[in-house]
PDB file of C-alpha atoms in Angstrom:
ATOM      1  CA  UNK H  38      99.756  94.125 120.484  1.00  0.00           C
ATOM      2  CA  UNK H  39      98.357  96.757 118.131  1.00  0.00           C
ATOM      3  CA  UNK H  40     100.057  96.708 114.735  1.00  0.00           C
ATOM      4  CA  UNK H  41      99.548  99.115 111.867  1.00  0.00           C
ATOM      5  CA  UNK H  42     100.344  97.574 108.482  1.00  0.00           C
ATOM      6  CA  UNK H  43     101.246 100.373 106.080  1.00  0.00           C
ATOM      7  CA  UNK H  44     100.934  98.951 102.576  1.00  0.00           C
ATOM      8  CA  UNK H  45     101.979 100.802  99.434  1.00  0.00           C
ATOM      9  CA  UNK H  46     101.611  99.294  95.957  1.00  0.00           C
ATOM     10  CA  UNK H  47      99.432 100.489  93.063  1.00  0.00           C
ATOM     11  CA  UNK H  48      98.676  97.031  91.588  1.00  0.00           C
ATOM     12  CA  UNK H  49      96.029  95.068  93.541  1.00  0.00           C
ATOM     13  CA  UNK H  50      97.300  91.644  92.383  1.00  0.00           C
ATOM     14  CA  UNK H  51     100.993  92.401  92.943  1.00  0.00           C
ATOM     15  CA  UNK H  52     103.385  90.103  94.785  1.00  0.00           C
ATOM     16  CA  UNK H  53     103.483  92.758  97.516  1.00  0.00           C
ATOM     17  CA  UNK H  54      99.757  92.060  97.984  1.00  0.00           C
ATOM     18  CA  UNK H  55     100.605  88.396  98.646  1.00  0.00           C
ATOM     19  CA  UNK H  56     103.168  89.568 101.216  1.00  0.00           C
ATOM     20  CA  UNK H  57     100.548  91.847 102.804  1.00  0.00           C
ATOM     21  CA  UNK H  58      97.975  89.045 103.005  1.00  0.00           C
ATOM     22  CA  UNK H  59     100.530  86.631 104.481  1.00  0.00           C
ATOM     23  CA  UNK H  60     101.600  89.203 107.079  1.00  0.00           C
ATOM     24  CA  UNK H  61      98.036  89.988 108.127  1.00  0.00           C
ATOM     25  CA  UNK H  62      97.185  86.284 108.347  1.00  0.00           C
ATOM     26  CA  UNK H  63     100.179  85.500 110.596  1.00  0.00           C
ATOM     27  CA  UNK H  64      99.731  88.515 112.877  1.00  0.00           C
ATOM     28  CA  UNK H  65      95.969  87.956 113.223  1.00  0.00           C
ATOM     29  CA  UNK H  66      96.489  84.266 114.003  1.00  0.00           C
ATOM     30  CA  UNK H  67      98.954  85.298 116.723  1.00  0.00           C
ATOM     31  CA  UNK H  68      96.194  87.400 118.315  1.00  0.00           C
ATOM     32  CA  UNK H  69      97.511  90.834 117.344  1.00  0.00           C
ATOM     33  CA  UNK H  70      95.065  93.668 116.724  1.00  0.00           C
ATOM     34  CA  UNK H  71      95.853  94.464 113.064  1.00  0.00           C
ATOM     35  CA  UNK H  72      94.799  97.526 111.103  1.00  0.00           C
ATOM     36  CA  UNK H  73      95.646  97.918 107.422  1.00  0.00           C
ATOM     37  CA  UNK H  74      96.431 101.252 105.841  1.00  0.00           C
ATOM     38  CA  UNK H  75      96.478 100.754 102.055  1.00  0.00           C
ATOM     39  CA  UNK H  76      97.724 104.067 100.676  1.00  0.00           C
ATOM     40  CA  UNK H  77      96.818 103.452  97.025  1.00  0.00           C
ATOM     41  CA  UNK H  78      93.422 101.898  97.770  1.00  0.00           C
ATOM     42  CA  UNK H  79      92.419 104.963  99.751  1.00  0.00           C
ATOM     43  CA  UNK H  80      93.944 107.300  97.144  1.00  0.00           C
ATOM     44  CA  UNK H  81      96.133 109.025  99.720  1.00  0.00           C
ATOM     45  CA  UNK H  82      97.396 112.419  98.539  1.00  0.00           C
ATOM     46  CA  UNK H  83     101.180 112.445  99.140  1.00  0.00           C
ATOM     47  CA  UNK H  84     101.660 116.013  97.934  1.00  0.00           C
ATOM     48  CA  UNK H  85     102.359 118.597 100.618  1.00  0.00           C
ATOM     49  CA  UNK H  86     100.714 121.888  99.693  1.00  0.00           C
ATOM     50  CA  UNK H  87     102.421 125.266  99.797  1.00  0.00           C
ATOM     51  CA  UNK H  88     100.308 126.298 102.785  1.00  0.00           C
ATOM     52  CA  UNK H  89     100.996 123.054 104.630  1.00  0.00           C
ATOM     53  CA  UNK H  90     104.749 123.538 104.189  1.00  0.00           C
ATOM     54  CA  UNK H  91     104.607 127.167 105.319  1.00  0.00           C
ATOM     55  CA  UNK H  92     103.222 126.119 108.710  1.00  0.00           C
ATOM     56  CA  UNK H  93     104.994 122.743 108.986  1.00  0.00           C
ATOM     57  CA  UNK H  94     107.301 123.870 111.800  1.00  0.00           C
ATOM     58  CA  UNK H  95     104.498 125.588 113.736  1.00  0.00           C
ATOM     59  CA  UNK H  96     101.689 123.056 113.998  1.00  0.00           C
ATOM     60  CA  UNK H  97     100.178 119.818 112.767  1.00  0.00           C
ATOM     61  CA  UNK H  98      98.656 119.911 109.272  1.00  0.00           C
ATOM     62  CA  UNK H  99      95.010 120.941 109.263  1.00  0.00           C
ATOM     63  CA  UNK H 100      93.890 118.826 106.285  1.00  0.00           C
ATOM     64  CA  UNK H 101      90.929 116.789 107.667  1.00  0.00           C
ATOM     65  CA  UNK H 102      91.889 113.874 105.380  1.00  0.00           C
ATOM     66  CA  UNK H 103      95.010 113.372 107.521  1.00  0.00           C
ATOM     67  CA  UNK H 104      93.161 112.955 110.851  1.00  0.00           C
ATOM     68  CA  UNK H 105      92.490 109.196 110.441  1.00  0.00           C
ATOM     69  CA  UNK H 106      96.198 108.737 109.680  1.00  0.00           C
ATOM     70  CA  UNK H 107      97.193 110.668 112.800  1.00  0.00           C
ATOM     71  CA  UNK H 108      94.798 108.526 114.837  1.00  0.00           C
ATOM     72  CA  UNK H 109      96.296 105.300 113.464  1.00  0.00           C
ATOM     73  CA  UNK H 110      99.804 106.516 114.239  1.00  0.00           C
ATOM     74  CA  UNK H 111      98.809 107.255 117.834  1.00  0.00           C
ATOM     75  CA  UNK H 112      97.008 103.881 118.132  1.00  0.00           C
ATOM     76  CA  UNK H 113      99.885 101.697 116.896  1.00  0.00           C
ATOM     77  CA  UNK H 114     102.361  99.935 119.157  1.00  0.00           C
ATOM     78  CA  UNK H 115     104.067  98.347 116.153  1.00  0.00           C
ATOM     79  CA  UNK H 116     104.274  99.399 112.499  1.00  0.00           C
ATOM     80  CA  UNK H 117     104.947  97.065 109.586  1.00  0.00           C
ATOM     81  CA  UNK H 118     105.764  98.623 106.212  1.00  0.00           C
ATOM     82  CA  UNK H 119     105.196  96.577 103.050  1.00  0.00           C
ATOM     83  CA  UNK H 120     106.196  98.163  99.749  1.00  0.00           C
ATOM     84  CA  UNK H 121     108.288  97.702  96.595  1.00  0.00           C
ATOM     85  CA  UNK H 122     111.713  99.328  96.504  1.00  0.00           C
ATOM     86  CA  UNK H 123     111.858 101.560  93.430  1.00  0.00           C
ATOM     87  CA  UNK H 124     115.100 103.271  92.461  1.00  0.00           C
ATOM     88  CA  UNK H 125     116.616 102.015  95.724  1.00  0.00           C
ATOM     89  CA  UNK H 126     114.117 103.847  97.901  1.00  0.00           C
ATOM     90  CA  UNK H 127     110.530 104.287  98.977  1.00  0.00           C
ATOM     91  CA  UNK H 128     107.683 104.722  96.493  1.00  0.00           C
ATOM     92  CA  UNK H 129     106.714 108.409  96.243  1.00  0.00           C
ATOM     93  CA  UNK H 130     103.336 107.655  97.827  1.00  0.00           C
ATOM     94  CA  UNK H 131     104.981 106.261 100.973  1.00  0.00           C
ATOM     95  CA  UNK H 132     107.545 109.053 101.163  1.00  0.00           C
ATOM     96  CA  UNK H 133     104.709 111.583 100.887  1.00  0.00           C
ATOM     97  CA  UNK H 134     102.871 109.773 103.690  1.00  0.00           C
ATOM     98  CA  UNK H 135     105.901 110.255 105.943  1.00  0.00           C
ATOM     99  CA  UNK H 136     106.185 113.910 104.881  1.00  0.00           C
ATOM    100  CA  UNK H 137     102.553 114.677 105.652  1.00  0.00           C
ATOM    101  CA  UNK H 138     101.653 112.325 108.524  1.00  0.00           C
ATOM    102  CA  UNK H 139     104.817 112.112 110.638  1.00  0.00           C
ATOM    103  CA  UNK H 140     104.428 115.811 111.267  1.00  0.00           C
ATOM    104  CA  UNK H 141     104.976 118.451 113.933  1.00  0.00           C
ATOM    105  CA  UNK H 142     102.742 117.893 116.989  1.00  0.00           C
ATOM    106  CA  UNK H 143     101.954 114.385 115.709  1.00  0.00           C
ATOM    107  CA  UNK H 144     105.273 112.488 115.556  1.00  0.00           C
ATOM    108  CA  UNK H 145     107.473 115.107 117.214  1.00  0.00           C
ATOM    109  CA  UNK H 146     107.652 118.557 118.772  1.00  0.00           C
ATOM    110  CA  UNK H 147     110.191 121.127 117.657  1.00  0.00           C
ATOM    111  CA  UNK H 148     112.071 123.092 120.329  1.00  0.00           C
ATOM    112  CA  UNK H 149     111.297 126.796 120.744  1.00  0.00           C
ATOM    113  CA  UNK H 150     114.942 127.665 120.151  1.00  0.00           C
ATOM    114  CA  UNK H 151     118.016 125.543 119.800  1.00  0.00           C
ATOM    115  CA  UNK H 152     117.814 122.013 121.043  1.00  0.00           C
ATOM    116  CA  UNK H 153     116.574 118.592 120.123  1.00  0.00           C
ATOM    117  CA  UNK H 154     113.192 117.636 118.819  1.00  0.00           C
ATOM    118  CA  UNK H 155     110.971 115.717 121.234  1.00  0.00           C
ATOM    119  CA  UNK H 156     109.503 112.448 120.053  1.00  0.00           C
ATOM    120  CA  UNK H 157     105.767 111.823 120.351  1.00  0.00           C
ATOM    121  CA  UNK H 158     106.137 108.247 119.044  1.00  0.00           C
ATOM    122  CA  UNK H 159     107.645 106.478 122.076  1.00  0.00           C
ATOM    123  CA  UNK H 160     104.623 104.154 122.197  1.00  0.00           C
ATOM    124  CA  UNK H 161     105.889 102.396 119.027  1.00  0.00           C
ATOM    125  CA  UNK H 162     108.122  99.542 120.195  1.00  0.00           C
ATOM    126  CA  UNK H 163     108.484  97.535 116.973  1.00  0.00           C
ATOM    127  CA  UNK H 164     109.078  98.568 113.355  1.00  0.00           C
ATOM    128  CA  UNK H 165     109.401  96.142 110.471  1.00  0.00           C
ATOM    129  CA  UNK H 166     110.000  96.492 106.745  1.00  0.00           C
ATOM    130  CA  UNK H 167     109.176  93.896 104.100  1.00  0.00           C
ATOM    131  CA  UNK H 168     110.037  94.941 100.576  1.00  0.00           C
ATOM    132  CA  UNK H 169     110.892  93.728  97.099  1.00  0.00           C
ATOM    133  CA  UNK H 170     113.929  94.918  95.145  1.00  0.00           C
ATOM    134  CA  UNK H 171     114.804  94.435  91.489  1.00  0.00           C
ATOM    135  CA  UNK H 172     118.503  94.812  92.229  1.00  0.00           C
ATOM    136  CA  UNK H 173     120.714  92.146  93.808  1.00  0.00           C
ATOM    137  CA  UNK H 174     121.639  92.401  97.481  1.00  0.00           C
ATOM    138  CA  UNK H 175     125.218  93.487  96.816  1.00  0.00           C
ATOM    139  CA  UNK H 176     124.195  96.380  94.573  1.00  0.00           C
ATOM    140  CA  UNK H 177     121.545  97.568  97.030  1.00  0.00           C
ATOM    141  CA  UNK H 178     124.266  97.688  99.700  1.00  0.00           C
ATOM    142  CA  UNK H 179     126.644  99.565  97.362  1.00  0.00           C
ATOM    143  CA  UNK H 180     124.071 102.324  96.744  1.00  0.00           C
ATOM    144  CA  UNK H 181     123.446 102.582 100.491  1.00  0.00           C
ATOM    145  CA  UNK H 182     119.934 101.106 100.865  1.00  0.00           C
ATOM    146  CA  UNK H 183     118.268 104.529 101.218  1.00  0.00           C
ATOM    147  CA  UNK H 184     114.758 103.129 101.803  1.00  0.00           C
ATOM    148  CA  UNK H 185     115.957 100.897 104.612  1.00  0.00           C
ATOM    149  CA  UNK H 186     117.856 103.762 106.229  1.00  0.00           C
ATOM    150  CA  UNK H 187     114.928 106.181 105.950  1.00  0.00           C
ATOM    151  CA  UNK H 188     112.654 103.907 107.984  1.00  0.00           C
ATOM    152  CA  UNK H 189     114.970 101.916 110.242  1.00  0.00           C
ATOM    153  CA  UNK H 190     117.298 104.766 111.125  1.00  0.00           C
ATOM    154  CA  UNK H 191     115.464 108.039 110.495  1.00  0.00           C
ATOM    155  CA  UNK H 192     111.876 107.219 111.404  1.00  0.00           C
ATOM    156  CA  UNK H 193     112.827 104.617 114.009  1.00  0.00           C
ATOM    157  CA  UNK H 194     114.737 107.327 115.902  1.00  0.00           C
ATOM    158  CA  UNK H 195     111.350 108.806 116.858  1.00  0.00           C
ATOM    159  CA  UNK H 196     110.116 105.499 118.291  1.00  0.00           C
ATOM    160  CA  UNK H 197     110.739 103.875 121.684  1.00  0.00           C
ATOM    161  CA  UNK H 198     114.351 103.883 122.838  1.00  0.00           C
ATOM    162  CA  UNK H 199     114.621 100.100 122.613  1.00  0.00           C
ATOM    163  CA  UNK H 200     112.379  99.779 119.552  1.00  0.00           C
ATOM    164  CA  UNK H 201     112.992  96.425 117.858  1.00  0.00           C
ATOM    165  CA  UNK H 202     113.343  96.424 114.078  1.00  0.00           C
ATOM    166  CA  UNK H 203     113.713  94.067 111.171  1.00  0.00           C
ATOM    167  CA  UNK H 204     114.246  94.365 107.425  1.00  0.00           C
ATOM    168  CA  UNK H 205     113.343  91.609 104.979  1.00  0.00           C
ATOM    169  CA  UNK H 206     113.776  91.982 101.219  1.00  0.00           C
ATOM    170  CA  UNK H 207     113.183  89.756  98.208  1.00  0.00           C
ATOM    171  CA  UNK H 208     116.105  90.826  96.016  1.00  0.00           C
ATOM    172  CA  UNK H 209     116.292  90.172  92.251  1.00  0.00           C
ATOM    173  CA  UNK H 210     112.504  90.496  92.120  1.00  0.00           C
ATOM    174  CA  UNK H 211     112.593  91.210  88.373  1.00  0.00           C
ATOM    175  CA  UNK H 212     113.950  87.703  87.733  1.00  0.00           C
ATOM    176  CA  UNK H 213     112.045  85.939  90.518  1.00  0.00           C
ATOM    177  CA  UNK H 214     110.310  82.609  90.012  1.00  0.00           C
ATOM    178  CA  UNK H 215     107.304  80.995  91.657  1.00  0.00           C
ATOM    179  CA  UNK H 216     109.802  79.010  93.748  1.00  0.00           C
ATOM    180  CA  UNK H 217     111.734  82.079  94.992  1.00  0.00           C
ATOM    181  CA  UNK H 218     108.513  83.948  95.726  1.00  0.00           C
ATOM    182  CA  UNK H 219     107.058  81.014  97.686  1.00  0.00           C
ATOM    183  CA  UNK H 220     110.323  80.657  99.627  1.00  0.00           C
ATOM    184  CA  UNK H 221     110.265  84.351 100.494  1.00  0.00           C
ATOM    185  CA  UNK H 222     106.684  84.095 101.796  1.00  0.00           C
ATOM    186  CA  UNK H 223     107.997  81.328 104.052  1.00  0.00           C
ATOM    187  CA  UNK H 224     110.627  83.760 105.363  1.00  0.00           C
ATOM    188  CA  UNK H 225     107.904  86.354 105.941  1.00  0.00           C
ATOM    189  CA  UNK H 226     105.890  83.860 107.986  1.00  0.00           C
ATOM    190  CA  UNK H 227     108.902  82.824 110.045  1.00  0.00           C
ATOM    191  CA  UNK H 228     109.976  86.428 110.715  1.00  0.00           C
ATOM    192  CA  UNK H 229     106.506  87.532 111.778  1.00  0.00           C
ATOM    193  CA  UNK H 230     106.115  84.535 114.088  1.00  0.00           C
ATOM    194  CA  UNK H 231     109.020  86.051 116.041  1.00  0.00           C
ATOM    195  CA  UNK H 232     108.150  89.765 115.544  1.00  0.00           C
TER     196      UNK H 232
END
């Protein structure tokens, strides 16, 4: 299986980096073809330009820097997102990646008139999210878990009809301990063994 790991964290030695390394190790050991897309390491530009927005509904963006991202999206059969939850949602870098890369004629086609969009992502049969959250579980649920819903409802809707998903979060990250972090990495391993 071909899996794209989309990683988004600005600090190279972050706990999210330990999650990323654990995920890649498990998936590689299982024989999956793994490609890593590290948005901060490659200095991805998440800002949609005025010109890009003007033509967003008409065609795919023409920025040559986006072509490798389009190619990875078309290559992937599974996508695993690893990022910190900030203010209950996605980091701006990751949100900008969705805005610019999951674009017209790449992830979907818009109808000529009224009607539904057509997905171009039906080859993606698995989507997973592994994240860290400073808030407790109950508060994240109260505010509606916008990051989780963006990926596992909104973006997943463009994937295969029976696309399998999972969401795994280390809550109370701000007060985590070496013990809680090690236990969570164990959960990551177990989840990815079954992914």
